[in-house]
Coordinates of C-alpha atoms and ligand atoms in Angstrom, one line a residue:
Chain A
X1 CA 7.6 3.0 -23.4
X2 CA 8.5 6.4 -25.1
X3 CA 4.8 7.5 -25.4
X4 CA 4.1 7.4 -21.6
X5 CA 2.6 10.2 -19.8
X6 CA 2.9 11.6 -16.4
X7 CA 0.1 10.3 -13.9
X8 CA -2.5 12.6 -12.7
X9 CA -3.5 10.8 -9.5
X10 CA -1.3 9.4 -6.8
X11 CA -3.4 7.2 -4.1
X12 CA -0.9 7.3 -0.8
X13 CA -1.9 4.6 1.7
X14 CA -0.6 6.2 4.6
X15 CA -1.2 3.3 7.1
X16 CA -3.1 0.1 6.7
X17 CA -4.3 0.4 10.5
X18 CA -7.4 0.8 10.7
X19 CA -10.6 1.0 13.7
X20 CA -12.8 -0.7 11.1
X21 CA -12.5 -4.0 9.4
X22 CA -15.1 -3.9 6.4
X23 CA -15.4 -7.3 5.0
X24 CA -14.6 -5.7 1.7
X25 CA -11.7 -3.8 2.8
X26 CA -9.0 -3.2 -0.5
X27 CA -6.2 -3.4 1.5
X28 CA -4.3 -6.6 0.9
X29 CA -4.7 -9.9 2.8
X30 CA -0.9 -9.0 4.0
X31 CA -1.2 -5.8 6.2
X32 CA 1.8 -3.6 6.8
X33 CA 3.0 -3.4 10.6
X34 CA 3.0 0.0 12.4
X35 CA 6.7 -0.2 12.5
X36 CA 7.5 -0.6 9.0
X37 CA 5.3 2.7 7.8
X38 CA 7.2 5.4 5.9
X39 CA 7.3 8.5 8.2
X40 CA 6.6 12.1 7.8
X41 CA 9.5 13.2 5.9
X42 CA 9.5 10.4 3.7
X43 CA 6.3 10.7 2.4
X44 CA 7.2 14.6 2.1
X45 CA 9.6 14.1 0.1
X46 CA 7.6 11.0 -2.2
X47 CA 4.8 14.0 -2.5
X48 CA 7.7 16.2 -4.4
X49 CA 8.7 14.0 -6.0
X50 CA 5.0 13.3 -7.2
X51 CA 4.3 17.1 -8.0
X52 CA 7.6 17.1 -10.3
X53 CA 6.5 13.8 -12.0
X54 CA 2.9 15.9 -13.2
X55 CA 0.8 14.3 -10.6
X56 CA -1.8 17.1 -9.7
X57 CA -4.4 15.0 -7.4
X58 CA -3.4 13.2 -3.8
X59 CA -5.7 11.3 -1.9
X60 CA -4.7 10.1 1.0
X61 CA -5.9 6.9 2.4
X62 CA -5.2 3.7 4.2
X63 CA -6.5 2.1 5.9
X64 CA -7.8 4.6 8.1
X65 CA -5.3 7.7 7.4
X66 CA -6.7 9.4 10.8
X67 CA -5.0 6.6 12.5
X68 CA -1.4 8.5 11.3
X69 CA -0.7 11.5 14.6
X70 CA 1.0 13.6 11.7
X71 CA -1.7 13.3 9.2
X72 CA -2.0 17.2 9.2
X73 CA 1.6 17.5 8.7
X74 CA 1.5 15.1 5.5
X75 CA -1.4 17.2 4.6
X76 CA 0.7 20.3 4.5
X77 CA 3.6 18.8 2.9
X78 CA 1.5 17.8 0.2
X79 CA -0.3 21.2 0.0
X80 CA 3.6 22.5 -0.2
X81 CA 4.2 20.3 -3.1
X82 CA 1.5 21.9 -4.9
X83 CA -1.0 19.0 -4.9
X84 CA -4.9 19.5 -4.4
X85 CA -5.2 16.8 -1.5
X86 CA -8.5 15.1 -1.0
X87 CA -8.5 12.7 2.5
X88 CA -10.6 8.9 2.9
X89 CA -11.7 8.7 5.3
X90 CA -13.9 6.5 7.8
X91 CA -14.5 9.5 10.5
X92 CA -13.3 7.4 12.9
X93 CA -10.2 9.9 14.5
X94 CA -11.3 12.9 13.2
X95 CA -12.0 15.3 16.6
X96 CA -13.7 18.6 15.9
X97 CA -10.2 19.9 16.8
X98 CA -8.0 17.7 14.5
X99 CA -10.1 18.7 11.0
X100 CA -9.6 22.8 11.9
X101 CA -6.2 21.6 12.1
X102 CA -6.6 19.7 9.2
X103 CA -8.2 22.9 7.7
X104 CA -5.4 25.2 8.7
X105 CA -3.4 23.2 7.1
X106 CA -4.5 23.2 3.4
X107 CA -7.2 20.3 3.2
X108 CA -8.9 20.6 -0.2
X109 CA -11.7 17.8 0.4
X110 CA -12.3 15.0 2.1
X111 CA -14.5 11.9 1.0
X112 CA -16.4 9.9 3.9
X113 CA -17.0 6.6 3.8
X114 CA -20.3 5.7 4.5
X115 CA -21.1 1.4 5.8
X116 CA -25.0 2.1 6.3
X117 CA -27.5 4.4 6.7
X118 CA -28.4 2.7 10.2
X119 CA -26.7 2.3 13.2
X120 CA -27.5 -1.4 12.8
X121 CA -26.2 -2.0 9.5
X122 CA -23.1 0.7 9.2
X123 CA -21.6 -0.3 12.8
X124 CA -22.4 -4.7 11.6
X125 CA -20.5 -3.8 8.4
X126 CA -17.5 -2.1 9.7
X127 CA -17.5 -4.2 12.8
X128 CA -17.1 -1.3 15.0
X129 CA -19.8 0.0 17.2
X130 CA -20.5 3.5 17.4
X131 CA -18.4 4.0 14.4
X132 CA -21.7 5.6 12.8
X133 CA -22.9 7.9 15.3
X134 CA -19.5 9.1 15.6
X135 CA -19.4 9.1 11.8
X136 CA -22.8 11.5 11.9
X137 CA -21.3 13.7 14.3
X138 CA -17.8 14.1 12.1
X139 CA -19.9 14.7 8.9
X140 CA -21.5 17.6 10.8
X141 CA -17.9 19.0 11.7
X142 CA -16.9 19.0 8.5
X143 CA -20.5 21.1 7.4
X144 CA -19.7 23.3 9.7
X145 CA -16.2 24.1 8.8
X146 CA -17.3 24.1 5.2
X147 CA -15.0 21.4 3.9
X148 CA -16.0 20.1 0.3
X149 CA -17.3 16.5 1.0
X150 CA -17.9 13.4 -1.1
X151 CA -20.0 10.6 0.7
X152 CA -19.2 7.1 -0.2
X153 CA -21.3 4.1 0.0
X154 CA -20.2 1.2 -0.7
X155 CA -23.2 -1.2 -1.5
X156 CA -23.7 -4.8 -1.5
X157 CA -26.4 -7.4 -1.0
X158 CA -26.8 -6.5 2.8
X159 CA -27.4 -2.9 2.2
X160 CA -28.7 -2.2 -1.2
X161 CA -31.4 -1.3 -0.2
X162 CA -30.3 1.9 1.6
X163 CA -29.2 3.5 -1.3
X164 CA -32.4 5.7 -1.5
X165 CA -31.7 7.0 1.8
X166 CA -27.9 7.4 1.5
X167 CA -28.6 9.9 -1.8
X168 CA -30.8 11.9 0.7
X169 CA -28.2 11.5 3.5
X170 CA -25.9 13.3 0.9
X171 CA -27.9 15.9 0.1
X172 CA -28.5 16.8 4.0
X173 CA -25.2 16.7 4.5
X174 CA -24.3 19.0 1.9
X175 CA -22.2 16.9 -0.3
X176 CA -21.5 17.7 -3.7
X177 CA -20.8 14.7 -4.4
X178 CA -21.8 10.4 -3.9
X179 CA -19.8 7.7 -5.0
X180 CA -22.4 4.8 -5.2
X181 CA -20.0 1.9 -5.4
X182 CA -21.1 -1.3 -5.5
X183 CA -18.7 -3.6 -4.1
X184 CA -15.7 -4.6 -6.2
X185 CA -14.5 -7.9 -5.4
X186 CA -10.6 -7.8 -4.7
X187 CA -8.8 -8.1 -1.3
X188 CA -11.4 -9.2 1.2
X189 CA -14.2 -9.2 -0.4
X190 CA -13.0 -11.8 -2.4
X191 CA -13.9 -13.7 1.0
X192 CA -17.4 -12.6 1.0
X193 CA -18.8 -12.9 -2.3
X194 CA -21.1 -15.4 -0.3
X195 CA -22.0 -12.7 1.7
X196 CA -21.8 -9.5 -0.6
X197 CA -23.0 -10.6 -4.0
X198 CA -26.4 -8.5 -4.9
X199 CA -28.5 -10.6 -6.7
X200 CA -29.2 -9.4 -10.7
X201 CA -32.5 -8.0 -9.5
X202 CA -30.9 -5.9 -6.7
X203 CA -28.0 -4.8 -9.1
X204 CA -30.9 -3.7 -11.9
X205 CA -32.7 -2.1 -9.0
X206 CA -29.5 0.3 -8.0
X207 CA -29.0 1.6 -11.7
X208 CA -32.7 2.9 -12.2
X209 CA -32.2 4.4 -9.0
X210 CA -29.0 6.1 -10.1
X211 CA -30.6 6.9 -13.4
X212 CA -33.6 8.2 -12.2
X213 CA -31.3 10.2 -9.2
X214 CA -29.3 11.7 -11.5
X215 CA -32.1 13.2 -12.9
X216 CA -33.7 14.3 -10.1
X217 CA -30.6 15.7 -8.4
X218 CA -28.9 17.6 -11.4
X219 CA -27.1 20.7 -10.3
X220 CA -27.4 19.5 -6.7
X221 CA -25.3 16.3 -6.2
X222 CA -23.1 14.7 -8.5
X223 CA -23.4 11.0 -8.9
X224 CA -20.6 8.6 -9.2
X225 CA -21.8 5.0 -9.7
X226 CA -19.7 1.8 -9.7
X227 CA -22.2 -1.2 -11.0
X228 CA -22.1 -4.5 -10.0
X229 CA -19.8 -5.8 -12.3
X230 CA -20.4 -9.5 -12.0
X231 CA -24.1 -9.1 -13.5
X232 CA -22.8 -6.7 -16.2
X233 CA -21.4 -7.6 -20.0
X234 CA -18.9 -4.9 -20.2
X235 CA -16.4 -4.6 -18.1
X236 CA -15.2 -1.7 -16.3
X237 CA -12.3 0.7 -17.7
X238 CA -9.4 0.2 -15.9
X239 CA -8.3 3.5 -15.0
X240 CA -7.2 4.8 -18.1
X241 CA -5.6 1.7 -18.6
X242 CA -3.0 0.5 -16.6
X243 CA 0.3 2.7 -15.9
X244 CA -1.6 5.6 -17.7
X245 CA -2.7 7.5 -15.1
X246 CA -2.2 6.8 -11.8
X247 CA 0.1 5.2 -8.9
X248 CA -0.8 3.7 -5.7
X249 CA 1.9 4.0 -3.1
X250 CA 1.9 1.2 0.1
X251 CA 3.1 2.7 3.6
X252 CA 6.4 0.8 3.2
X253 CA 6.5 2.5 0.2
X254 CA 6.3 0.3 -2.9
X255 CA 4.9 1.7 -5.9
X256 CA 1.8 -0.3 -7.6
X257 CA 0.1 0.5 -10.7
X258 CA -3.6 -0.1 -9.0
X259 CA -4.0 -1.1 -5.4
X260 CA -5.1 -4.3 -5.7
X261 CA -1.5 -5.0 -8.4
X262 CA -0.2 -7.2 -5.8
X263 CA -2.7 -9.9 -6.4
X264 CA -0.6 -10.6 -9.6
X265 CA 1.7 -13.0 -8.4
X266 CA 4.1 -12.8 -11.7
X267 CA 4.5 -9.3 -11.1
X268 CA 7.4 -7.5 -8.9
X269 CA 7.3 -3.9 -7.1
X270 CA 10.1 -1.6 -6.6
X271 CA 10.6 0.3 -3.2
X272 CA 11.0 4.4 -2.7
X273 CA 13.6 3.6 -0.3
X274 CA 15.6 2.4 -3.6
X275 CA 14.3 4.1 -6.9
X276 CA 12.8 7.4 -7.3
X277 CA 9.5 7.3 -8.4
X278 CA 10.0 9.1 -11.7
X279 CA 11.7 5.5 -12.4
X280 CA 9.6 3.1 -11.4
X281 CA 6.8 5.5 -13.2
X282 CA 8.6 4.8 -16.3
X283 CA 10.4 1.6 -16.2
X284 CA 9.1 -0.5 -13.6
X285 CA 7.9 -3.4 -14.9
X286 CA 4.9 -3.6 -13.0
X287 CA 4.0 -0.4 -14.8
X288 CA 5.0 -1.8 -18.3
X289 CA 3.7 -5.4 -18.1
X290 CA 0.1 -4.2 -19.3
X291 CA 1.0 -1.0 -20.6
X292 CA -1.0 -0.1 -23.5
X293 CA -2.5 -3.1 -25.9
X294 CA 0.8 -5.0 -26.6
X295 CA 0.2 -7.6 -24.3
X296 CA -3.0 -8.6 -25.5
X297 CA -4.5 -11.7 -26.9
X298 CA -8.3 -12.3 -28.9
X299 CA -10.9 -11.2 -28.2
X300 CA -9.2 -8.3 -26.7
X301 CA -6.7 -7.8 -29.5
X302 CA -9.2 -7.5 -32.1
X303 CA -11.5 -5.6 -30.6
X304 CA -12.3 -1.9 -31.2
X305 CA -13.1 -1.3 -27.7
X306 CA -9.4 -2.3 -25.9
X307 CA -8.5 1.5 -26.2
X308 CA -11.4 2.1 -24.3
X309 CA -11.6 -0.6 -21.5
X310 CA -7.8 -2.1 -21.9
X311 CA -9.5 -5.5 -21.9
X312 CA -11.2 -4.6 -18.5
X313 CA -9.5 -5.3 -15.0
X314 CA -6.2 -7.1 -14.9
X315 CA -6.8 -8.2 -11.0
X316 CA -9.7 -9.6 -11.7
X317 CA -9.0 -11.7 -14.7
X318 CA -6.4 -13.0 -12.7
X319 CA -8.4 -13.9 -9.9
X320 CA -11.1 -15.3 -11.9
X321 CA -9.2 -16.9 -14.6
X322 CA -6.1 -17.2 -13.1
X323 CA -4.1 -15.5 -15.7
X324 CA -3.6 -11.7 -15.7
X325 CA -3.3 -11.3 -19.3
X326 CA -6.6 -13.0 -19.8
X327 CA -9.9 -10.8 -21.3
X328 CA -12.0 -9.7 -18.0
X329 CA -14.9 -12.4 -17.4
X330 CA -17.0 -9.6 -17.0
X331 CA -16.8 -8.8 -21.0
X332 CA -19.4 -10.9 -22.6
X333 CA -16.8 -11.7 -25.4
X334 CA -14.5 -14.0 -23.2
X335 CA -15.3 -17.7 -23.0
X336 CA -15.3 -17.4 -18.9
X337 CA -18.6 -14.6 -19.0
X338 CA -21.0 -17.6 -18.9
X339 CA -19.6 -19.3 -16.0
X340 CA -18.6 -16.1 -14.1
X341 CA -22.3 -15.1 -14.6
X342 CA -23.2 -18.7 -12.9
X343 CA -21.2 -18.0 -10.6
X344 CA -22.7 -14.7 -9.1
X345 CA -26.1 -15.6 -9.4
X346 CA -24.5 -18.7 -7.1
X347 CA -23.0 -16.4 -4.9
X348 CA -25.8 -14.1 -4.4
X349 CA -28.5 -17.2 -3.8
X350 CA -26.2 -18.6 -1.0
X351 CA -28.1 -17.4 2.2
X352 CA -26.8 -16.3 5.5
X353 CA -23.0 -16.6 4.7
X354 CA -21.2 -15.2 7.7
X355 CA -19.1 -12.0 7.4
X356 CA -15.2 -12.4 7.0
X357 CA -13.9 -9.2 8.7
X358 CA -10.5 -8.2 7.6
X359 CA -7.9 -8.6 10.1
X360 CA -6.7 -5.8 12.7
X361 CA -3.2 -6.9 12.0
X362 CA -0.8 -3.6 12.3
X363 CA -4.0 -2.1 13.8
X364 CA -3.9 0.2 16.6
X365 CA -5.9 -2.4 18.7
X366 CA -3.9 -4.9 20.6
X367 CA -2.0 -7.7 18.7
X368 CA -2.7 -10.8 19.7
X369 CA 0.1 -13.1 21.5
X370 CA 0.9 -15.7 18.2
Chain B
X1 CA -32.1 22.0 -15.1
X2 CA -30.6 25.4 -15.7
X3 CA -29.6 26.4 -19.1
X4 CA -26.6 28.9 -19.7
X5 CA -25.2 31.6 -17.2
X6 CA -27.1 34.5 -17.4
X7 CA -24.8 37.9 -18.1
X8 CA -26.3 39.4 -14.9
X9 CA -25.0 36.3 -12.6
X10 CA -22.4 36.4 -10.8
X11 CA -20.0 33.3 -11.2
X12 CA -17.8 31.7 -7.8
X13 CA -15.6 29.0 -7.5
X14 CA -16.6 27.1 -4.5
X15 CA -14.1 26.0 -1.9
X16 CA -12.0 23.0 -3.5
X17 CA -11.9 24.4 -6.6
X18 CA -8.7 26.0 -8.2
X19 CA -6.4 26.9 -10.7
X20 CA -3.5 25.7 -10.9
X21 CA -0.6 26.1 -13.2
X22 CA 0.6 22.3 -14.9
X23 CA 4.3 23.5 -14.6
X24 CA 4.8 19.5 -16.1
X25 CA 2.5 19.6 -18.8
X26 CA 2.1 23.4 -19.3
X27 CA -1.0 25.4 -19.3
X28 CA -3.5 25.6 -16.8
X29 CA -6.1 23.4 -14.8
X30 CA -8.9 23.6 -12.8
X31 CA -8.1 21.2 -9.6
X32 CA -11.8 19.9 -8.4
X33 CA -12.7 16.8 -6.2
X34 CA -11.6 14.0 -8.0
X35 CA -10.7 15.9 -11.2
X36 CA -9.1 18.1 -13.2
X37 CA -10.0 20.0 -16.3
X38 CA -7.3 21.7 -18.5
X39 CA -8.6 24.7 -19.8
X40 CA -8.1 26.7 -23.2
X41 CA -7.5 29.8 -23.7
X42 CA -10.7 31.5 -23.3
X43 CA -11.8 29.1 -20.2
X44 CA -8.4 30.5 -18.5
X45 CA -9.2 34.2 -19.4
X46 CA -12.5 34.0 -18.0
X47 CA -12.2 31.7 -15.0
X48 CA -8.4 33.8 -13.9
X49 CA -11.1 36.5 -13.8
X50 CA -13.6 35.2 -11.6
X51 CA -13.5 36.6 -7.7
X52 CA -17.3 36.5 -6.4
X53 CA -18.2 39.9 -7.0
X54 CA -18.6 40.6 -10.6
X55 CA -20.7 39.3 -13.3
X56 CA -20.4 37.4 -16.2
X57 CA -20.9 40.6 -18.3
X58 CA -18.6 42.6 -16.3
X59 CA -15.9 39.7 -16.8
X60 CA -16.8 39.4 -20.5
X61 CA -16.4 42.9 -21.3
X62 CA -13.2 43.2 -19.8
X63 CA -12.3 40.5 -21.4
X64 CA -13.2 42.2 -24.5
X65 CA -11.8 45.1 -24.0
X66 CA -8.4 43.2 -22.8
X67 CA -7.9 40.9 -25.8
X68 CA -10.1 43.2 -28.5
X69 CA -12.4 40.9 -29.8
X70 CA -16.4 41.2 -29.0
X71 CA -18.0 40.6 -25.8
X72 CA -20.6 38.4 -27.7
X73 CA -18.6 36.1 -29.0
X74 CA -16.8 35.9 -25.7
X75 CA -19.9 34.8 -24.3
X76 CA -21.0 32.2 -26.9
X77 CA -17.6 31.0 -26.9
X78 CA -17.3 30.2 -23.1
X79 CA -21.5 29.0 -22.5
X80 CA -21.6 25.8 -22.7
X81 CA -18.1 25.1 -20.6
X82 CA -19.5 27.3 -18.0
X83 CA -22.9 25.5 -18.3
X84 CA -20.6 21.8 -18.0
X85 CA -18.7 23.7 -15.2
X86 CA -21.8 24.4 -13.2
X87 CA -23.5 21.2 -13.8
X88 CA -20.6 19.8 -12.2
X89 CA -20.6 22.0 -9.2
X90 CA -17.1 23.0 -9.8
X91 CA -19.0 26.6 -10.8
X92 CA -21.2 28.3 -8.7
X93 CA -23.3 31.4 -8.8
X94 CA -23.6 34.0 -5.9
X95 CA -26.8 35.2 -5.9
X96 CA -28.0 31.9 -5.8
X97 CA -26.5 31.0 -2.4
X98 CA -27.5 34.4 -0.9
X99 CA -31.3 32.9 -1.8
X100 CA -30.4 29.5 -0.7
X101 CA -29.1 31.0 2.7
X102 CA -32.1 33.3 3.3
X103 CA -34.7 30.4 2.9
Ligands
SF4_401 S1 -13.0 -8.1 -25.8 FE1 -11.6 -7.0 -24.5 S2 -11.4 -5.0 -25.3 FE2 -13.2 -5.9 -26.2 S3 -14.9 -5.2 -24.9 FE3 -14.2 -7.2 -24.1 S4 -12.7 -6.7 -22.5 FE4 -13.0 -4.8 -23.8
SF4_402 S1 -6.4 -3.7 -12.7 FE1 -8.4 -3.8 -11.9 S2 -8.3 -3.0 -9.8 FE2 -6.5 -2.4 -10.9 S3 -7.0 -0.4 -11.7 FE3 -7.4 -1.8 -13.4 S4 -9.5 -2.2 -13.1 FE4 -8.8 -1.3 -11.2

């Protein structure tokens, strides 16, 4: 494609080991092993390569990226490169003395994920106890050494209701910035829509608070707000459509055009350790099998909006439709929106599913014998 | 809500916010959390000269002075990005966290 741009944004999932195991974790069903992560040089060198490709913006993420020993060496490689370099991040790893040297070496912002705003509920969700009074205390490190913070909650039916209290949480923490992010459902959560699904009324609920938050908050806190897509009627942009604007990169080191990409069974990734990524950026065919609007069929095709939403989310109309190149469920033009709304007003009626926590395979934690 | 910087404020970029040069793209950009603004001209000018300790009428004049056109149109020209800017809190004003400190 001659009209392809360099991305901005390259997500770098630095390890897929992880302390917690949210139910909704994006990280595919498949987890890397320790032993087959790309190692500090590597990734050095994939963040030049990066810089001289036009990508400005890193974030590094995993898994839990903490659970990498050279994490502040990748962060000053990638400060070295020239990128600004935001870390995700659980907590879980940080010590006081890990984020000055996290600091010292170049951090530009980090972005804490946030499971609750209880004990109860964050440590339930991420299946790890303590994880949110240890959470609490690295939030207050990272006050104190004056990092730039976004907090992150992801919502779902089990916790919507804390979203009042996670906007103040923000504020006292001195964030700039929320991502209210209703659960998307790819990779595990696809498990738990029993158990995740907000019900319509809950999903309503959460955008007048947003609305009325934004409002409230203006010049204070910057709101970011992911809706419950399954009770919407327009689906959400993907990225700037797909291949336009960002990369993910696995820690083996294959190159995906979104991080859930590999749910597309039709589609094949190439590997750092054979192409440079200035390649695969521009001829990979992961990249160019929904490039642009070729590949589209009606409604999308005919409609004015597919340069705005590119037809919606290609992982999802394949996990819903089971084709990729289908229009996203979520659009109330595509013959699957009635069912699919059936279908989450099922899921969110369905009482007391149990949580499926994603696996600690690769994790730090003991594997078991198999 | 706050309307437009006032001439007597003095503008800051907080910590995680830069400039940085596109050597790929050309031009400049303002690196924030999660994203980047390219900048014009004028948003460069003004934003290259921003340091913490002078106002925005000190900036604009020497703006004014530097590229000879007048400081009033500087300031009209750049309001409502600075105003976008702030909202955003990639723009932040100095007296203003002196007060915010002492309460
Ligand atoms: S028909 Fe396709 S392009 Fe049009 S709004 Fe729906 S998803 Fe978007
Ligand atoms: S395909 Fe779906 S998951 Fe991937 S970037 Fe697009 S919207 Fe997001």
């Amino acid at each position: 494609m001659s009209d392809t741009r360099p991305p901005i944004a390259m997500l770098a999932e630095l390890t897929h080991r992880c302390p917690l195991s949210c139910p909704y974790c994006s990280n595919p069903l498949e987890l890397t092993r320790q032993d087959s992560e790309l190692n500090t040089e590597a990734w050095a060198g994939i963040f030049r390569q990066a810089a001289d490709l036009g990508v400005l913006q890193l974030h590094l993420s995993g898994g839990e990226p903490a659970s990498r020993r050279d994490l502040e060496a990748l962060v000053a490689a990638a400060r070295d490169a020239g990128l600004y370099t935001n870390l995700i991040t659980s907590g879980i790893g940080l010590s006081e003395r890990r984020l000055r040297a996290l600091d010292a070496a170049g951090l530009d912002h980090i972005q804490l994920s946030l499971q609750g705003t209880t004990p109860e509920m964050a440590d339930e969700i991420g299946g790890y106890r303590g994880g949110y009074k240890r959470k609490m205390q690295v939030a207050q490190w990272i006050g104190e050494i004056g990092f730039p913070l976004t907090l992150n909650a992801v919502l779902h039916r089990r916790n919507l209701h804390q979203l009042p209290r996670a906007l103040e949480m923000a504020v006292e923490m001195g964030a700039r910035r929320i991502e209210v992010a209703t659960v998307q459902f790819h990779g595990w959560a696809l498990k738990n829509r029993d158990a995740l699904m907000p019900t319509r009324v809950q999903a309503q609920e959460a955008t007048r608070l947003v609305e009325a938050a934004r409002a409230r908050l203006k010049d204070v806190l910057v709101i970011d707000y992911v809706p419950a897509d399954y009770h919407s009627d327009v689906p959400k942009r993907c990225m700037g459509g797909w291949g336009s604007t960002g990369l993910n990169v696995t820690p083996e080191g294959l190159v995906l055009p979104c991080h859930a990409a590999q749910t597309i069974p039709h589609l094949t990734f190439d590997s750092l350790r054979d192409r440079s990524l200035k390649e695969i950026w521009y001829e990979g065919a992961a990249f160019n099998a929904y490039r642009g609007t070729e590949w589209m069929r009606d409604p999308c095709k005919s409609c004015a909006r597919k340069t705005v939403d590119f037809g919606g989310c290609r992982c999802q109309a394949m996990a819903l439709t089971g084709d990729a190149s289908a229009t996203d469920p979520v659009c109330h033009h595509s013959p699957d929106h009635a069912a699919l709304q059936s279908r989450a007003e099922a899921h969110a009626a369905s009482e007391e599913a149990a949580l499926v926590y994603r696996d600690a395979a690769g994790s730090a934690a003991p594997v078991p014998a198999e | 809500m706050r309307g437009a910087m006032r001439g007597e404020e003095i503008p800051v970029l907080p910590r995680g916010v830069r400039l940085h040069q596109d050597r790929v793209r050309g031009g400049w950009v303002l690196l924030a959390p999660e994203r980047t603004v390219a900048l014009d001209q004028v948003g460069h000018a003004i934003l290259s000269e921003v340091d913490g300790k002078r106002s925005l009428s000190e900036i604009t004049a020497a703006l004014a002075e530097a590229y000879n056109a007048p400081q009033d149109q500087i300031m009209q020209d750049s309001a409502g990005f600075l105003a976008a800017l702030r909202s955003k809190r990639f723009l932040e004003v100095v007296t203003e966290v002196t007060a915010e400190v002492a309460t």
